[in-house]
């Protein structure tokens, strides 16, 4: 299996622009998580899905952030409009409830908002 | 709520030294405990886990024992290598946490010098 795939790996954009981050979970996994990692705040859970349905979005920082999972193979995290304080590494992870508690992480997208 | 506290880094060691990273937790349920490792430029990888009291997780020479009486899950390695330089995260999940939702500690950066 290719593991969790994220794209792009790096994104540089200007303040006010829309940013879309993409994630392909491991085939067959039924949970998908989006995290943000910064030096100041560490690793934060933003939102997670079960069978494509959002379960808990309490970690989404504000309305500028939105996430979708239109099918079992794809999820997006969108920031509109982006701000410099959104600069971070964004990780996607997936898991399979029947395999226990292990989450498998993607390589991350490093976002820089100028 | 659930929380994980781990020692702050960075921890700087010489090759072949003994490594200990302390981790303590607070949980409302009966947690499963994890150590994840993040190598430079990569996503998090599961290093080891333990699901019940007195269990010992082990992998790649690392060990951690689930101590319910002290609510701890300290990570140890007897002889570190330069390749062990990474950030280590302690984490937990409980049966009350739907969908394997993980609570992470702040991470401990380890630097092993030749």
PDB file of N, CA, C and O in Angstrom, chain B residues 48-109:
ATOM      1  N   UNK B  48       5.562   2.473  18.981  1.00  0.00           N
ATOM      2  CA  UNK B  48       5.117   1.355  19.795  1.00  0.00           C
ATOM      3  C   UNK B  48       3.843   1.741  20.516  1.00  0.00           C
ATOM      4  O   UNK B  48       3.493   2.926  20.582  1.00  0.00           O
ATOM      5  N   UNK B  49       3.171   0.725  21.057  1.00  0.00           N
ATOM      6  CA  UNK B  49       1.944   1.007  21.795  1.00  0.00           C
ATOM      7  C   UNK B  49       1.723  -0.040  22.862  1.00  0.00           C
ATOM      8  O   UNK B  49       2.322  -1.127  22.826  1.00  0.00           O
ATOM      9  N   UNK B  50       0.842   0.278  23.811  1.00  0.00           N
ATOM     10  CA  UNK B  50       0.438  -0.660  24.856  1.00  0.00           C
ATOM     11  C   UNK B  50      -1.030  -0.390  25.167  1.00  0.00           C
ATOM     12  O   UNK B  50      -1.448   0.767  25.251  1.00  0.00           O
ATOM     13  N   UNK B  51      -1.800  -1.443  25.324  1.00  0.00           N
ATOM     14  CA  UNK B  51      -3.241  -1.274  25.451  1.00  0.00           C
ATOM     15  C   UNK B  51      -3.774  -1.567  26.844  1.00  0.00           C
ATOM     16  O   UNK B  51      -4.946  -1.270  27.114  1.00  0.00           O
ATOM     17  N   UNK B  52      -2.970  -2.138  27.720  1.00  0.00           N
ATOM     18  CA  UNK B  52      -3.457  -2.372  29.085  1.00  0.00           C
ATOM     19  C   UNK B  52      -2.301  -2.296  30.072  1.00  0.00           C
ATOM     20  O   UNK B  52      -1.127  -2.366  29.704  1.00  0.00           O
ATOM     21  N   UNK B  53      -2.671  -2.148  31.324  1.00  0.00           N
ATOM     22  CA  UNK B  53      -1.691  -1.954  32.387  1.00  0.00           C
ATOM     23  C   UNK B  53      -0.650  -3.069  32.401  1.00  0.00           C
ATOM     24  O   UNK B  53      -0.979  -4.238  32.203  1.00  0.00           O
ATOM     25  N   UNK B  54       0.607  -2.660  32.612  1.00  0.00           N
ATOM     26  CA  UNK B  54       1.768  -3.536  32.708  1.00  0.00           C
ATOM     27  C   UNK B  54       2.233  -4.085  31.360  1.00  0.00           C
ATOM     28  O   UNK B  54       3.248  -4.781  31.304  1.00  0.00           O
ATOM     29  N   UNK B  55       1.513  -3.780  30.298  1.00  0.00           N
ATOM     30  CA  UNK B  55       1.981  -4.143  28.959  1.00  0.00           C
ATOM     31  C   UNK B  55       3.254  -3.371  28.648  1.00  0.00           C
ATOM     32  O   UNK B  55       3.389  -2.216  29.017  1.00  0.00           O
ATOM     33  N   UNK B  56       4.149  -4.025  27.918  1.00  0.00           N
ATOM     34  CA  UNK B  56       5.351  -3.350  27.439  1.00  0.00           C
ATOM     35  C   UNK B  56       5.309  -3.327  25.928  1.00  0.00           C
ATOM     36  O   UNK B  56       5.225  -4.386  25.292  1.00  0.00           O
ATOM     37  N   UNK B  57       5.380  -2.126  25.371  1.00  0.00           N
ATOM     38  CA  UNK B  57       5.515  -1.996  23.928  1.00  0.00           C
ATOM     39  C   UNK B  57       6.987  -1.884  23.575  1.00  0.00           C
ATOM     40  O   UNK B  57       7.770  -1.300  24.327  1.00  0.00           O
ATOM     41  N   UNK B  58       7.370  -2.448  22.432  1.00  0.00           N
ATOM     42  CA  UNK B  58       8.768  -2.377  22.039  1.00  0.00           C
ATOM     43  C   UNK B  58       8.889  -2.388  20.526  1.00  0.00           C
ATOM     44  O   UNK B  58       8.080  -3.009  19.828  1.00  0.00           O
ATOM     45  N   UNK B  59       9.931  -1.693  20.037  1.00  0.00           N
ATOM     46  CA  UNK B  59      10.170  -1.625  18.609  1.00  0.00           C
ATOM     47  C   UNK B  59      11.491  -0.904  18.384  1.00  0.00           C
ATOM     48  O   UNK B  59      11.768   0.105  19.050  1.00  0.00           O
ATOM     49  N   UNK B  60      12.308  -1.395  17.481  1.00  0.00           N
ATOM     50  CA  UNK B  60      13.573  -0.746  17.091  1.00  0.00           C
ATOM     51  C   UNK B  60      14.470  -0.458  18.289  1.00  0.00           C
ATOM     52  O   UNK B  60      15.212   0.531  18.294  1.00  0.00           O
ATOM     53  N   UNK B  61      14.400  -1.262  19.327  1.00  0.00           N
ATOM     54  CA  UNK B  61      15.233  -1.068  20.500  1.00  0.00           C
ATOM     55  C   UNK B  61      14.624  -0.160  21.546  1.00  0.00           C
ATOM     56  O   UNK B  61      15.154   0.001  22.636  1.00  0.00           O
ATOM     57  N   UNK B  62      13.488   0.462  21.214  1.00  0.00           N
ATOM     58  CA  UNK B  62      12.771   1.303  22.160  1.00  0.00           C
ATOM     59  C   UNK B  62      11.777   0.458  22.951  1.00  0.00           C
ATOM     60  O   UNK B  62      11.216  -0.502  22.431  1.00  0.00           O
ATOM     61  N   UNK B  63      11.568   0.868  24.207  1.00  0.00           N
ATOM     62  CA  UNK B  63      10.585   0.191  25.053  1.00  0.00           C
ATOM     63  C   UNK B  63       9.822   1.216  25.882  1.00  0.00           C
ATOM     64  O   UNK B  63      10.366   2.282  26.212  1.00  0.00           O
ATOM     65  N   UNK B  64       8.585   0.866  26.217  1.00  0.00           N
ATOM     66  CA  UNK B  64       7.804   1.676  27.150  1.00  0.00           C
ATOM     67  C   UNK B  64       6.817   0.755  27.845  1.00  0.00           C
ATOM     68  O   UNK B  64       6.212  -0.109  27.200  1.00  0.00           O
ATOM     69  N   UNK B  65       6.659   0.934  29.151  1.00  0.00           N
ATOM     70  CA  UNK B  65       5.762   0.099  29.941  1.00  0.00           C
ATOM     71  C   UNK B  65       4.604   0.925  30.454  1.00  0.00           C
ATOM     72  O   UNK B  65       4.799   2.014  31.016  1.00  0.00           O
ATOM     73  N   UNK B  66       3.412   0.416  30.292  1.00  0.00           N
ATOM     74  CA  UNK B  66       2.171   1.055  30.719  1.00  0.00           C
ATOM     75  C   UNK B  66       2.072   0.906  32.224  1.00  0.00           C
ATOM     76  O   UNK B  66       1.836  -0.174  32.744  1.00  0.00           O
ATOM     77  N   UNK B  67       2.221   2.021  32.942  1.00  0.00           N
ATOM     78  CA  UNK B  67       2.152   2.020  34.403  1.00  0.00           C
ATOM     79  C   UNK B  67       0.890   2.743  34.842  1.00  0.00           C
ATOM     80  O   UNK B  67       0.841   3.974  34.871  1.00  0.00           O
ATOM     81  N   UNK B  68      -0.123   1.965  35.190  1.00  0.00           N
ATOM     82  CA  UNK B  68      -1.391   2.577  35.568  1.00  0.00           C
ATOM     83  C   UNK B  68      -1.281   3.282  36.918  1.00  0.00           C
ATOM     84  O   UNK B  68      -1.879   4.341  37.133  1.00  0.00           O
ATOM     85  N   UNK B  69      -0.502   2.717  37.823  1.00  0.00           N
ATOM     86  CA  UNK B  69      -0.429   3.280  39.175  1.00  0.00           C
ATOM     87  C   UNK B  69       0.226   4.663  39.193  1.00  0.00           C
ATOM     88  O   UNK B  69      -0.097   5.494  40.044  1.00  0.00           O
ATOM     89  N   UNK B  70       1.123   4.895  38.235  1.00  0.00           N
ATOM     90  CA  UNK B  70       1.771   6.205  38.154  1.00  0.00           C
ATOM     91  C   UNK B  70       1.308   6.993  36.928  1.00  0.00           C
ATOM     92  O   UNK B  70       1.837   8.079  36.650  1.00  0.00           O
ATOM     93  N   UNK B  71       0.333   6.472  36.226  1.00  0.00           N
ATOM     94  CA  UNK B  71      -0.185   7.064  34.970  1.00  0.00           C
ATOM     95  C   UNK B  71       0.961   7.542  34.094  1.00  0.00           C
ATOM     96  O   UNK B  71       1.030   8.715  33.689  1.00  0.00           O
ATOM     97  N   UNK B  72       1.861   6.613  33.802  1.00  0.00           N
ATOM     98  CA  UNK B  72       3.040   6.974  33.022  1.00  0.00           C
ATOM     99  C   UNK B  72       3.300   5.966  31.909  1.00  0.00           C
ATOM    100  O   UNK B  72       2.839   4.813  31.966  1.00  0.00           O
ATOM    101  N   UNK B  73       4.070   6.423  30.926  1.00  0.00           N
ATOM    102  CA  UNK B  73       4.428   5.573  29.774  1.00  0.00           C
ATOM    103  C   UNK B  73       5.758   6.099  29.248  1.00  0.00           C
ATOM    104  O   UNK B  73       5.863   6.602  28.148  1.00  0.00           O
ATOM    105  N   UNK B  74       6.798   5.952  30.032  1.00  0.00           N
ATOM    106  CA  UNK B  74       8.109   6.518  29.697  1.00  0.00           C
ATOM    107  C   UNK B  74       8.790   5.707  28.599  1.00  0.00           C
ATOM    108  O   UNK B  74       8.801   4.472  28.636  1.00  0.00           O
ATOM    109  N   UNK B  75       9.407   6.410  27.673  1.00  0.00           N
ATOM    110  CA  UNK B  75      10.097   5.773  26.549  1.00  0.00           C
ATOM    111  C   UNK B  75      11.578   5.638  26.879  1.00  0.00           C
ATOM    112  O   UNK B  75      12.190   6.590  27.369  1.00  0.00           O
ATOM    113  N   UNK B  76      12.153   4.473  26.583  1.00  0.00           N
ATOM    114  CA  UNK B  76      13.567   4.230  26.870  1.00  0.00           C
ATOM    115  C   UNK B  76      14.240   3.523  25.702  1.00  0.00           C
ATOM    116  O   UNK B  76      13.611   2.722  25.005  1.00  0.00           O
ATOM    117  N   UNK B  77      15.525   3.824  25.543  1.00  0.00           N
ATOM    118  CA  UNK B  77      16.366   3.065  24.618  1.00  0.00           C
ATOM    119  C   UNK B  77      17.760   2.997  25.216  1.00  0.00           C
ATOM    120  O   UNK B  77      18.299   4.019  25.647  1.00  0.00           O
ATOM    121  N   UNK B  78      18.326   1.824  25.190  1.00  0.00           N
ATOM    122  CA  UNK B  78      19.578   1.619  25.888  1.00  0.00           C
ATOM    123  C   UNK B  78      20.798   2.199  25.201  1.00  0.00           C
ATOM    124  O   UNK B  78      21.761   2.594  25.872  1.00  0.00           O
ATOM    125  N   UNK B  79      20.773   2.293  23.879  1.00  0.00           N
ATOM    126  CA  UNK B  79      21.947   2.766  23.150  1.00  0.00           C
ATOM    127  C   UNK B  79      21.473   3.452  21.871  1.00  0.00           C
ATOM    128  O   UNK B  79      21.131   2.783  20.897  1.00  0.00           O
ATOM    129  N   UNK B  80      21.449   4.780  21.910  1.00  0.00           N
ATOM    130  CA  UNK B  80      20.878   5.511  20.779  1.00  0.00           C
ATOM    131  C   UNK B  80      21.898   5.657  19.648  1.00  0.00           C
ATOM    132  O   UNK B  80      23.114   5.627  19.873  1.00  0.00           O
ATOM    133  N   UNK B  81      21.375   5.839  18.461  1.00  0.00           N
ATOM    134  CA  UNK B  81      22.174   6.076  17.273  1.00  0.00           C
ATOM    135  C   UNK B  81      21.821   7.443  16.690  1.00  0.00           C
ATOM    136  O   UNK B  81      20.760   8.006  16.995  1.00  0.00           O
ATOM    137  N   UNK B  82      22.695   7.926  15.841  1.00  0.00           N
ATOM    138  CA  UNK B  82      22.432   9.219  15.199  1.00  0.00           C
ATOM    139  C   UNK B  82      21.087   9.194  14.473  1.00  0.00           C
ATOM    140  O   UNK B  82      20.347  10.186  14.461  1.00  0.00           O
ATOM    141  N   UNK B  83      20.754   8.050  13.914  1.00  0.00           N
ATOM    142  CA  UNK B  83      19.501   7.899  13.165  1.00  0.00           C
ATOM    143  C   UNK B  83      18.259   7.984  14.055  1.00  0.00           C
ATOM    144  O   UNK B  83      17.135   8.058  13.531  1.00  0.00           O
ATOM    145  N   UNK B  84      18.435   7.993  15.361  1.00  0.00           N
ATOM    146  CA  UNK B  84      17.295   8.149  16.274  1.00  0.00           C
ATOM    147  C   UNK B  84      16.934   9.617  16.498  1.00  0.00           C
ATOM    148  O   UNK B  84      15.968   9.911  17.211  1.00  0.00           O
ATOM    149  N   UNK B  85      17.686  10.508  15.923  1.00  0.00           N
ATOM    150  CA  UNK B  85      17.380  11.934  16.030  1.00  0.00           C
ATOM    151  C   UNK B  85      16.029  12.205  15.381  1.00  0.00           C
ATOM    152  O   UNK B  85      15.826  11.932  14.186  1.00  0.00           O
ATOM    153  N   UNK B  86      15.100  12.710  16.177  1.00  0.00           N
ATOM    154  CA  UNK B  86      13.723  12.876  15.721  1.00  0.00           C
ATOM    155  C   UNK B  86      12.941  13.581  16.819  1.00  0.00           C
ATOM    156  O   UNK B  86      13.477  13.891  17.885  1.00  0.00           O
ATOM    157  N   UNK B  87      11.657  13.804  16.551  1.00  0.00           N
ATOM    158  CA  UNK B  87      10.741  14.291  17.581  1.00  0.00           C
ATOM    159  C   UNK B  87       9.843  13.137  17.983  1.00  0.00           C
ATOM    160  O   UNK B  87       9.278  12.450  17.117  1.00  0.00           O
ATOM    161  N   UNK B  88       9.701  12.926  19.275  1.00  0.00           N
ATOM    162  CA  UNK B  88       8.929  11.818  19.803  1.00  0.00           C
ATOM    163  C   UNK B  88       7.679  12.345  20.505  1.00  0.00           C
ATOM    164  O   UNK B  88       7.749  13.259  21.327  1.00  0.00           O
ATOM    165  N   UNK B  89       6.538  11.746  20.160  1.00  0.00           N
ATOM    166  CA  UNK B  89       5.251  12.168  20.711  1.00  0.00           C
ATOM    167  C   UNK B  89       4.625  11.028  21.490  1.00  0.00           C
ATOM    168  O   UNK B  89       4.475   9.916  20.971  1.00  0.00           O
ATOM    169  N   UNK B  90       4.228  11.323  22.701  1.00  0.00           N
ATOM    170  CA  UNK B  90       3.426  10.403  23.490  1.00  0.00           C
ATOM    171  C   UNK B  90       1.954  10.721  23.228  1.00  0.00           C
ATOM    172  O   UNK B  90       1.593  11.904  23.053  1.00  0.00           O
ATOM    173  N   UNK B  91       1.109   9.710  23.187  1.00  0.00           N
ATOM    174  CA  UNK B  91      -0.302   9.950  22.871  1.00  0.00           C
ATOM    175  C   UNK B  91      -1.174   8.891  23.530  1.00  0.00           C
ATOM    176  O   UNK B  91      -0.688   7.821  23.919  1.00  0.00           O
ATOM    177  N   UNK B  92      -2.458   9.208  23.655  1.00  0.00           N
ATOM    178  CA  UNK B  92      -3.404   8.236  24.196  1.00  0.00           C
ATOM    179  C   UNK B  92      -4.731   8.313  23.460  1.00  0.00           C
ATOM    180  O   UNK B  92      -5.056   9.312  22.825  1.00  0.00           O
ATOM    181  N   UNK B  93      -5.480   7.245  23.559  1.00  0.00           N
ATOM    182  CA  UNK B  93      -6.862   7.240  23.132  1.00  0.00           C
ATOM    183  C   UNK B  93      -7.645   6.385  24.114  1.00  0.00           C
ATOM    184  O   UNK B  93      -7.088   5.511  24.773  1.00  0.00           O
ATOM    185  N   UNK B  94      -8.934   6.672  24.255  1.00  0.00           N
ATOM    186  CA  UNK B  94      -9.772   5.913  25.174  1.00  0.00           C
ATOM    187  C   UNK B  94     -10.998   5.396  24.439  1.00  0.00           C
ATOM    188  O   UNK B  94     -11.319   5.835  23.342  1.00  0.00           O
ATOM    189  N   UNK B  95     -11.679   4.472  25.074  1.00  0.00           N
ATOM    190  CA  UNK B  95     -12.885   3.918  24.468  1.00  0.00           C
ATOM    191  C   UNK B  95     -13.945   4.981  24.279  1.00  0.00           C
ATOM    192  O   UNK B  95     -14.807   4.872  23.419  1.00  0.00           O
ATOM    193  N   UNK B  96     -13.851   6.048  25.095  1.00  0.00           N
ATOM    194  CA  UNK B  96     -14.827   7.123  24.966  1.00  0.00           C
ATOM    195  C   UNK B  96     -14.503   8.040  23.805  1.00  0.00           C
ATOM    196  O   UNK B  96     -15.322   8.858  23.411  1.00  0.00           O
ATOM    197  N   UNK B  97     -13.288   7.921  23.274  1.00  0.00           N
ATOM    198  CA  UNK B  97     -12.872   8.787  22.177  1.00  0.00           C
ATOM    199  C   UNK B  97     -13.256   8.119  20.874  1.00  0.00           C
ATOM    200  O   UNK B  97     -12.592   7.211  20.409  1.00  0.00           O
ATOM    201  N   UNK B  98     -14.298   8.587  20.269  1.00  0.00           N
ATOM    202  CA  UNK B  98     -14.807   7.945  19.072  1.00  0.00           C
ATOM    203  C   UNK B  98     -13.766   7.948  17.958  1.00  0.00           C
ATOM    204  O   UNK B  98     -13.069   8.927  17.762  1.00  0.00           O
ATOM    205  N   UNK B  99     -13.694   6.840  17.277  1.00  0.00           N
ATOM    206  CA  UNK B  99     -12.874   6.793  16.087  1.00  0.00           C
ATOM    207  C   UNK B  99     -11.395   6.937  16.314  1.00  0.00           C
ATOM    208  O   UNK B  99     -10.713   7.576  15.512  1.00  0.00           O
ATOM    209  N   UNK B 100     -10.873   6.344  17.372  1.00  0.00           N
ATOM    210  CA  UNK B 100      -9.436   6.371  17.596  1.00  0.00           C
ATOM    211  C   UNK B 100      -8.882   7.784  17.701  1.00  0.00           C
ATOM    212  O   UNK B 100      -7.752   8.036  17.301  1.00  0.00           O
ATOM    213  N   UNK B 101      -9.665   8.705  18.220  1.00  0.00           N
ATOM    214  CA  UNK B 101      -9.174  10.072  18.354  1.00  0.00           C
ATOM    215  C   UNK B 101      -8.036  10.094  19.362  1.00  0.00           C
ATOM    216  O   UNK B 101      -8.181   9.650  20.487  1.00  0.00           O
ATOM    217  N   UNK B 102      -6.888  10.605  18.926  1.00  0.00           N
ATOM    218  CA  UNK B 102      -5.694  10.623  19.749  1.00  0.00           C
ATOM    219  C   UNK B 102      -5.518  11.966  20.436  1.00  0.00           C
ATOM    220  O   UNK B 102      -5.774  13.009  19.844  1.00  0.00           O
ATOM    221  N   UNK B 103      -5.043  11.904  21.673  1.00  0.00           N
ATOM    222  CA  UNK B 103      -4.598  13.100  22.385  1.00  0.00           C
ATOM    223  C   UNK B 103      -3.078  13.033  22.468  1.00  0.00           C
ATOM    224  O   UNK B 103      -2.532  12.069  23.006  1.00  0.00           O
ATOM    225  N   UNK B 104      -2.386  14.038  21.931  1.00  0.00           N
ATOM    226  CA  UNK B 104      -0.929  14.043  21.854  1.00  0.00           C
ATOM    227  C   UNK B 104      -0.314  14.925  22.927  1.00  0.00           C
ATOM    228  O   UNK B 104      -0.884  15.943  23.331  1.00  0.00           O
ATOM    229  N   UNK B 105       0.881  14.537  23.356  1.00  0.00           N
ATOM    230  CA  UNK B 105       1.717  15.436  24.115  1.00  0.00           C
ATOM    231  C   UNK B 105       2.393  16.436  23.186  1.00  0.00           C
ATOM    232  O   UNK B 105       2.210  16.390  21.964  1.00  0.00           O
ATOM    233  N   UNK B 106       3.176  17.312  23.764  1.00  0.00           N
ATOM    234  CA  UNK B 106       3.774  18.389  22.991  1.00  0.00           C
ATOM    235  C   UNK B 106       4.971  17.988  22.136  1.00  0.00           C
ATOM    236  O   UNK B 106       5.445  18.789  21.332  1.00  0.00           O
ATOM    237  N   UNK B 107       5.452  16.780  22.314  1.00  0.00           N
ATOM    238  CA  UNK B 107       6.601  16.322  21.544  1.00  0.00           C
ATOM    239  C   UNK B 107       7.918  16.643  22.239  1.00  0.00           C
ATOM    240  O   UNK B 107       8.046  17.669  22.923  1.00  0.00           O
ATOM    241  N   UNK B 108       8.886  15.760  22.063  1.00  0.00           N
ATOM    242  CA  UNK B 108      10.234  15.949  22.617  1.00  0.00           C
ATOM    243  C   UNK B 108      11.237  15.744  21.501  1.00  0.00           C
ATOM    244  O   UNK B 108      11.292  14.666  20.905  1.00  0.00           O
ATOM    245  N   UNK B 109      11.994  16.786  21.233  1.00  0.00           N
ATOM    246  CA  UNK B 109      13.008  16.674  20.179  1.00  0.00           C
ATOM    247  C   UNK B 109      14.263  16.042  20.751  1.00  0.00           C
ATOM    248  O   UNK B 109      14.766  16.459  21.808  1.00  0.00           O
TER     249      UNK B 109
END
